[in-house]
Amino acid sequence: MSGNSSELQGSTCTNTSLKYSYIDLVQKPIEMYVFVDPLCPECWSLEPYIKKLTIEYGRFFTIQPIVSGHLNHLNKDQFDKPIKLRDIWEKTAKRTGMSCDGDIWIDNPISSPWIASLAVKAAELQGKKAGKVFLRRIQENAFLNKLNISEKDVLLQCAQEANLDVNEFENDLYSASAKKAFQCDLKLTQEMEVDYIPTIVFFNQMSDDQGIKISGLYPYDIYVRVLKEILQKSPIPSEKPPLEDFVAMYGSIATKEVAVVYDWTVAKAEKEMKKLQLKRKVSKLPAKYGNFWNYLL
């Protein structure tokens, strides 16, 4: 890979404390380490590609989200420059189609960005899936609703929306376990020499070959090419589920995500989602750039 991409020695990955069962290794040989920051608009813009990759090739890999908080460290001076941050968010939204409202940095600035990362690790103490759903909820509330996701009340609201045990989450939020998990993520970020967010490291657990690291936001076919390279074969993508099943799977979805997953134009995706709306399967949530949709149970 060229540009921001580089190869990573497999030994770096094997030094982590992550554990996998034998059956997991047999069924899904690839581990994807996805380094994100809850407040990174490019990480948010990666979501459509992660969903599509999961649907088409998820039978070959598991995802390990790593909340690096590294962006906070690199850009700590920028949190005193709200206008610059607003412009970054707005430009990213216009370029990628994943809405993020940069006015948050003027209207309701996020005071302690690292707390959001710590909260994700607290949510993960209730399971990997719980952590992923919670991360999505805090991203939605920051990028779409302009909520300060470093405030405890907002985090508790996100925990409730993610169907977590809210009392347990509140107890875990500043616990030693959450802090230790966050430190492990920071250590892994350093060990894998991740200096740009988002970054994905593809690693084949069944091979001694090098892993492949790709930093930044790329077109979807680049991620597929890397996956095939690390698999050393070109599998046929799985069939996509019916649209309603896809929306039900995630609960909340952007028109842009639908367009990417189903290889539709945004206009076509919008039209198909409106059909579900007419059937009262989804409700529309207008955003600053494009629409989001909530599945109605």
Short mmCIF file of C-alpha atoms in Angstrom, two decimals:
data_model
loop_
_atom_site.label_atom_id
_atom_site.label_comp_id
_atom_site.label_asym_id
_atom_site.label_seq_id
_atom_site.Cartn_x
_atom_site.Cartn_y
_atom_site.Cartn_z
CA MET A 1 0.00 0.00 0.00
CA SER A 2 1.15 3.52 -0.66
CA GLY A 3 0.56 6.86 1.01
CA ASN A 4 -0.26 6.56 4.69
CA SER A 5 -0.25 2.78 4.59
CA SER A 6 2.56 0.63 5.86
CA GLU A 7 3.23 -2.95 6.86
CA LEU A 8 3.44 -4.02 10.45
CA GLN A 9 5.43 -6.94 11.84
CA GLY A 10 3.17 -9.71 13.13
CA SER A 11 5.16 -9.97 16.35
CA THR A 12 3.79 -6.60 17.46
CA CYS A 13 0.26 -7.98 17.44
CA THR A 14 1.12 -11.19 19.28
CA ASN A 15 2.49 -9.19 22.22
CA THR A 16 -0.99 -8.02 23.22
CA SER A 17 -2.99 -9.57 26.03
CA LEU A 18 -6.02 -10.21 23.81
CA LYS A 19 -7.26 -13.80 23.99
CA TYR A 20 -9.21 -15.82 21.46
CA SER A 21 -10.79 -19.23 21.63
CA TYR A 22 -9.62 -21.94 19.24
CA ILE A 23 -12.97 -22.05 17.45
CA ASP A 24 -12.82 -18.28 16.82
CA LEU A 25 -9.41 -18.68 15.21
CA VAL A 26 -10.63 -21.49 12.99
CA GLN A 27 -13.78 -19.69 11.88
CA LYS A 28 -12.40 -16.18 11.48
CA PRO A 29 -8.69 -16.07 10.73
CA ILE A 30 -8.44 -12.29 10.38
CA GLU A 31 -8.38 -9.83 13.24
CA MET A 32 -9.03 -6.19 12.40
CA TYR A 33 -7.74 -3.70 14.92
CA VAL A 34 -9.70 -0.51 14.28
CA PHE A 35 -8.14 2.51 15.98
CA VAL A 36 -10.70 5.26 16.54
CA ASP A 37 -11.39 8.36 18.55
CA PRO A 38 -15.04 9.09 19.43
CA LEU A 39 -14.60 12.72 18.35
CA CYS A 40 -12.77 12.06 15.09
CA PRO A 41 -15.03 12.94 12.11
CA GLU A 42 -12.99 10.69 9.78
CA CYS A 43 -13.57 7.75 12.15
CA TRP A 44 -17.28 8.51 11.94
CA SER A 45 -16.97 8.62 8.14
CA LEU A 46 -15.36 5.17 8.16
CA GLU A 47 -18.59 3.61 9.47
CA PRO A 48 -20.23 2.93 6.06
CA TYR A 49 -17.18 0.99 4.89
CA ILE A 50 -16.91 -1.02 8.10
CA LYS A 51 -20.58 -2.01 7.78
CA LYS A 52 -20.20 -3.02 4.14
CA LEU A 53 -17.01 -4.96 4.83
CA THR A 54 -18.75 -6.77 7.70
CA ILE A 55 -21.74 -7.73 5.56
CA GLU A 56 -19.72 -8.89 2.56
CA TYR A 57 -16.68 -10.46 4.24
CA GLY A 58 -17.47 -10.57 7.97
CA ARG A 59 -17.25 -14.37 7.95
CA PHE A 60 -13.47 -13.97 7.68
CA PHE A 61 -12.72 -11.44 10.41
CA THR A 62 -13.52 -10.09 13.84
CA ILE A 63 -13.21 -6.43 14.73
CA GLN A 64 -11.32 -5.22 17.77
CA PRO A 65 -12.06 -1.51 18.31
CA ILE A 66 -9.18 0.33 19.94
CA VAL A 67 -10.14 3.66 21.47
CA SER A 68 -6.80 5.33 21.17
CA GLY A 69 -7.58 8.82 22.38
CA HIS A 70 -4.47 9.53 20.35
CA LEU A 71 -6.20 12.27 18.39
CA ASN A 72 -6.81 14.10 21.65
CA HIS A 73 -3.10 14.00 22.39
CA LEU A 74 -2.02 15.10 18.93
CA ASN A 75 -4.58 17.87 18.68
CA LYS A 76 -4.84 19.02 22.27
CA ASP A 77 -3.96 22.57 21.23
CA GLN A 78 -6.93 22.62 18.86
CA PHE A 79 -9.45 22.37 21.66
CA ASP A 80 -8.69 26.02 22.32
CA LYS A 81 -9.55 26.78 18.70
CA PRO A 82 -13.27 26.07 18.29
CA ILE A 83 -13.59 27.76 14.91
CA LYS A 84 -10.83 25.58 13.45
CA LEU A 85 -12.45 22.43 14.84
CA ARG A 86 -15.84 23.46 13.51
CA ASP A 87 -14.35 23.93 10.03
CA ILE A 88 -12.68 20.50 10.14
CA TRP A 89 -15.97 18.80 11.05
CA GLU A 90 -17.95 20.70 8.42
CA LYS A 91 -15.46 19.99 5.63
CA THR A 92 -15.32 16.29 6.55
CA ALA A 93 -19.13 16.05 6.50
CA LYS A 94 -19.36 17.71 3.09
CA ARG A 95 -16.60 15.50 1.67
CA THR A 96 -17.77 12.16 3.05
CA GLY A 97 -21.55 12.48 3.31
CA MET A 98 -21.59 11.42 6.97
CA SER A 99 -23.16 14.35 8.77
CA CYS A 100 -21.33 15.99 11.63
CA ASP A 101 -22.40 19.40 12.92
CA GLY A 102 -19.30 21.46 13.64
CA ASP A 103 -21.36 24.12 15.41
CA ILE A 104 -21.01 22.01 18.55
CA TRP A 105 -17.60 23.62 19.10
CA ILE A 106 -19.28 27.02 19.23
CA ASP A 107 -22.63 26.16 20.84
CA ASN A 108 -21.78 23.32 23.23
CA PRO A 109 -18.03 22.56 23.17
CA ILE A 110 -16.83 19.20 24.50
CA SER A 111 -14.86 20.08 27.59
CA SER A 112 -12.94 16.86 28.37
CA PRO A 113 -12.61 14.71 25.21
CA TRP A 114 -10.73 11.89 26.97
CA ILE A 115 -13.78 11.11 29.15
CA ALA A 116 -15.69 9.88 26.08
CA SER A 117 -12.91 7.39 25.35
CA LEU A 118 -12.89 6.21 28.96
CA ALA A 119 -16.67 5.79 28.81
CA VAL A 120 -16.37 3.44 25.83
CA LYS A 121 -14.04 1.20 27.83
CA ALA A 122 -16.50 1.27 30.74
CA ALA A 123 -19.28 0.19 28.38
CA GLU A 124 -17.09 -2.64 27.03
CA LEU A 125 -16.99 -4.14 30.52
CA GLN A 126 -20.56 -5.26 29.70
CA GLY A 127 -19.34 -6.99 26.53
CA LYS A 128 -17.72 -6.18 23.21
CA LYS A 129 -21.07 -5.68 21.48
CA ALA A 130 -22.23 -3.34 24.25
CA GLY A 131 -19.10 -1.27 23.74
CA LYS A 132 -19.67 -1.00 19.98
CA VAL A 133 -23.31 0.06 20.38
CA PHE A 134 -22.38 2.60 23.04
CA LEU A 135 -19.63 4.06 20.83
CA ARG A 136 -22.16 4.52 18.05
CA ARG A 137 -24.59 6.27 20.41
CA ILE A 138 -22.03 8.78 21.68
CA GLN A 139 -20.93 9.47 18.10
CA GLU A 140 -24.52 10.11 17.06
CA ASN A 141 -25.14 12.40 20.01
CA ALA A 142 -21.97 14.39 19.37
CA PHE A 143 -22.01 14.59 15.58
CA LEU A 144 -25.77 14.91 15.05
CA ASN A 145 -27.26 16.26 18.27
CA LYS A 146 -24.38 18.51 19.38
CA LEU A 147 -24.33 17.05 22.90
CA ASN A 148 -21.30 17.35 25.15
CA ILE A 149 -20.34 13.69 25.47
CA SER A 150 -17.88 14.43 28.25
CA GLU A 151 -20.79 15.25 30.60
CA LYS A 152 -21.92 12.45 32.88
CA ASP A 153 -25.65 12.99 32.27
CA VAL A 154 -25.14 12.71 28.52
CA LEU A 155 -23.06 9.55 28.92
CA LEU A 156 -25.76 7.99 31.09
CA GLN A 157 -28.32 8.87 28.43
CA CYS A 158 -26.12 7.17 25.81
CA ALA A 159 -25.81 4.11 28.05
CA GLN A 160 -29.59 3.92 28.30
CA GLU A 161 -29.97 4.29 24.53
CA ALA A 162 -27.44 1.47 24.09
CA ASN A 163 -29.50 -0.77 26.42
CA LEU A 164 -26.68 -1.05 28.93
CA ASP A 165 -27.14 -1.65 32.63
CA VAL A 166 -26.99 2.06 33.46
CA ASN A 167 -26.19 1.59 37.15
CA GLU A 168 -23.35 -0.77 36.33
CA PHE A 169 -22.06 1.64 33.69
CA GLU A 170 -22.14 4.54 36.14
CA ASN A 171 -20.16 2.51 38.67
CA ASP A 172 -17.65 1.47 36.01
CA LEU A 173 -17.18 4.89 34.43
CA TYR A 174 -14.23 6.04 36.54
CA SER A 175 -13.31 2.59 37.85
CA ALA A 176 -9.81 1.14 37.90
CA SER A 177 -10.96 -1.50 35.37
CA ALA A 178 -12.07 1.10 32.82
CA LYS A 179 -8.93 3.16 33.31
CA LYS A 180 -6.72 0.09 32.92
CA ALA A 181 -8.55 -0.92 29.72
CA PHE A 182 -8.09 2.58 28.32
CA GLN A 183 -4.38 2.49 29.19
CA CYS A 184 -4.08 -0.85 27.39
CA ASP A 185 -5.59 0.72 24.27
CA LEU A 186 -3.17 3.64 24.48
CA LYS A 187 -0.27 1.22 24.89
CA LEU A 188 -1.40 -0.82 21.89
CA THR A 189 -1.68 2.37 19.85
CA GLN A 190 1.93 3.15 20.70
CA GLU A 191 3.17 -0.40 20.11
CA MET A 192 1.61 -0.52 16.66
CA GLU A 193 3.04 2.91 15.86
CA VAL A 194 -0.37 4.34 15.06
CA ASP A 195 0.09 8.06 14.55
CA TYR A 196 -3.03 8.83 12.54
CA ILE A 197 -6.70 8.23 13.29
CA PRO A 198 -8.50 6.25 11.92
CA THR A 199 -6.16 3.34 11.31
CA ILE A 200 -6.99 -0.30 10.61
CA VAL A 201 -4.51 -3.12 11.09
CA PHE A 202 -5.38 -6.38 9.32
CA PHE A 203 -3.67 -9.33 10.93
CA ASN A 204 -3.91 -13.01 9.95
CA GLN A 205 -3.91 -15.07 13.14
CA MET A 206 -3.14 -18.23 11.17
CA SER A 207 -0.02 -16.93 9.48
CA ASP A 208 3.40 -15.65 10.47
CA ASP A 209 3.27 -13.11 7.67
CA GLN A 210 3.27 -9.41 8.38
CA GLY A 211 0.08 -7.58 9.18
CA ILE A 212 -1.00 -4.68 7.01
CA LYS A 213 -1.69 -1.24 8.43
CA ILE A 214 -3.77 1.30 6.54
CA SER A 215 -4.09 4.80 7.99
CA GLY A 216 -6.67 7.34 6.96
CA LEU A 217 -9.91 7.19 5.02
CA TYR A 218 -9.85 5.32 1.68
CA PRO A 219 -12.36 4.16 -0.93
CA TYR A 220 -14.04 0.85 -0.08
CA ASP A 221 -12.21 -1.20 -2.68
CA ILE A 222 -8.90 -0.45 -0.96
CA TYR A 223 -10.06 -2.19 2.23
CA VAL A 224 -11.27 -5.17 0.20
CA ARG A 225 -7.94 -5.37 -1.60
CA VAL A 226 -6.05 -5.38 1.72
CA LEU A 227 -8.35 -8.04 3.17
CA LYS A 228 -7.83 -10.28 0.14
CA GLU A 229 -4.09 -9.74 0.33
CA ILE A 230 -3.93 -10.78 3.98
CA LEU A 231 -6.27 -13.74 3.30
CA GLN A 232 -4.18 -14.71 0.24
CA LYS A 233 -7.36 -15.46 -1.69
CA SER A 234 -10.27 -13.65 -3.34
CA PRO A 235 -13.51 -14.84 -1.74
CA ILE A 236 -16.92 -14.03 -3.19
CA PRO A 237 -18.75 -11.41 -1.11
CA SER A 238 -21.78 -12.57 0.84
CA GLU A 239 -25.22 -11.53 -0.33
CA LYS A 240 -26.60 -8.37 1.20
CA PRO A 241 -29.59 -8.72 3.53
CA PRO A 242 -32.96 -7.15 2.72
CA LEU A 243 -32.86 -3.42 3.51
CA GLU A 244 -35.26 -3.69 6.45
CA ASP A 245 -33.14 -6.41 8.02
CA PHE A 246 -30.05 -4.26 7.61
CA VAL A 247 -31.67 -1.29 9.34
CA ALA A 248 -33.06 -3.54 12.09
CA MET A 249 -29.57 -4.97 12.65
CA TYR A 250 -28.12 -1.56 13.54
CA GLY A 251 -31.17 0.32 14.81
CA SER A 252 -29.99 3.66 13.49
CA ILE A 253 -28.51 4.22 10.07
CA ALA A 254 -27.49 7.07 7.76
CA THR A 255 -28.69 7.39 4.18
CA LYS A 256 -24.99 7.49 3.26
CA GLU A 257 -24.41 4.13 4.96
CA VAL A 258 -27.31 2.58 3.03
CA ALA A 259 -25.93 3.98 -0.23
CA VAL A 260 -22.45 2.57 0.39
CA VAL A 261 -23.61 -0.88 1.54
CA TYR A 262 -26.05 -1.41 -1.32
CA ASP A 263 -24.00 0.32 -4.05
CA TRP A 264 -26.74 2.88 -4.59
CA THR A 265 -26.63 6.60 -5.17
CA VAL A 266 -27.61 8.69 -2.15
CA ALA A 267 -30.80 9.63 -4.01
CA LYS A 268 -31.68 5.97 -4.57
CA ALA A 269 -30.94 5.13 -0.93
CA GLU A 270 -33.13 8.00 0.21
CA LYS A 271 -35.97 6.77 -1.99
CA GLU A 272 -35.75 3.22 -0.62
CA MET A 273 -35.69 4.46 2.97
CA LYS A 274 -38.77 6.58 2.33
CA LYS A 275 -40.56 3.40 1.23
CA LEU A 276 -39.80 1.88 4.63
CA GLN A 277 -40.96 5.09 6.26
CA LEU A 278 -44.31 4.82 4.48
CA LYS A 279 -44.61 1.28 5.83
CA ARG A 280 -43.90 2.70 9.30
CA LYS A 281 -40.76 0.60 9.63
CA VAL A 282 -38.45 3.58 10.18
CA SER A 283 -38.62 7.19 11.32
CA LYS A 284 -36.57 9.93 9.68
CA LEU A 285 -34.09 12.04 11.65
CA PRO A 286 -33.02 15.00 9.51
CA ALA A 287 -29.38 15.98 10.06
CA LYS A 288 -27.33 18.94 8.92
CA TYR A 289 -25.96 16.89 6.01
CA GLY A 290 -28.33 14.15 4.87
CA ASN A 291 -30.77 12.05 6.86
CA PHE A 292 -30.59 9.33 9.50
CA TRP A 293 -33.23 6.70 10.13
CA ASN A 294 -34.34 4.90 13.28
CA TYR A 295 -35.82 1.42 13.06
CA LEU A 296 -39.27 1.20 14.65
CA LEU A 297 -39.78 -2.01 16.59
#
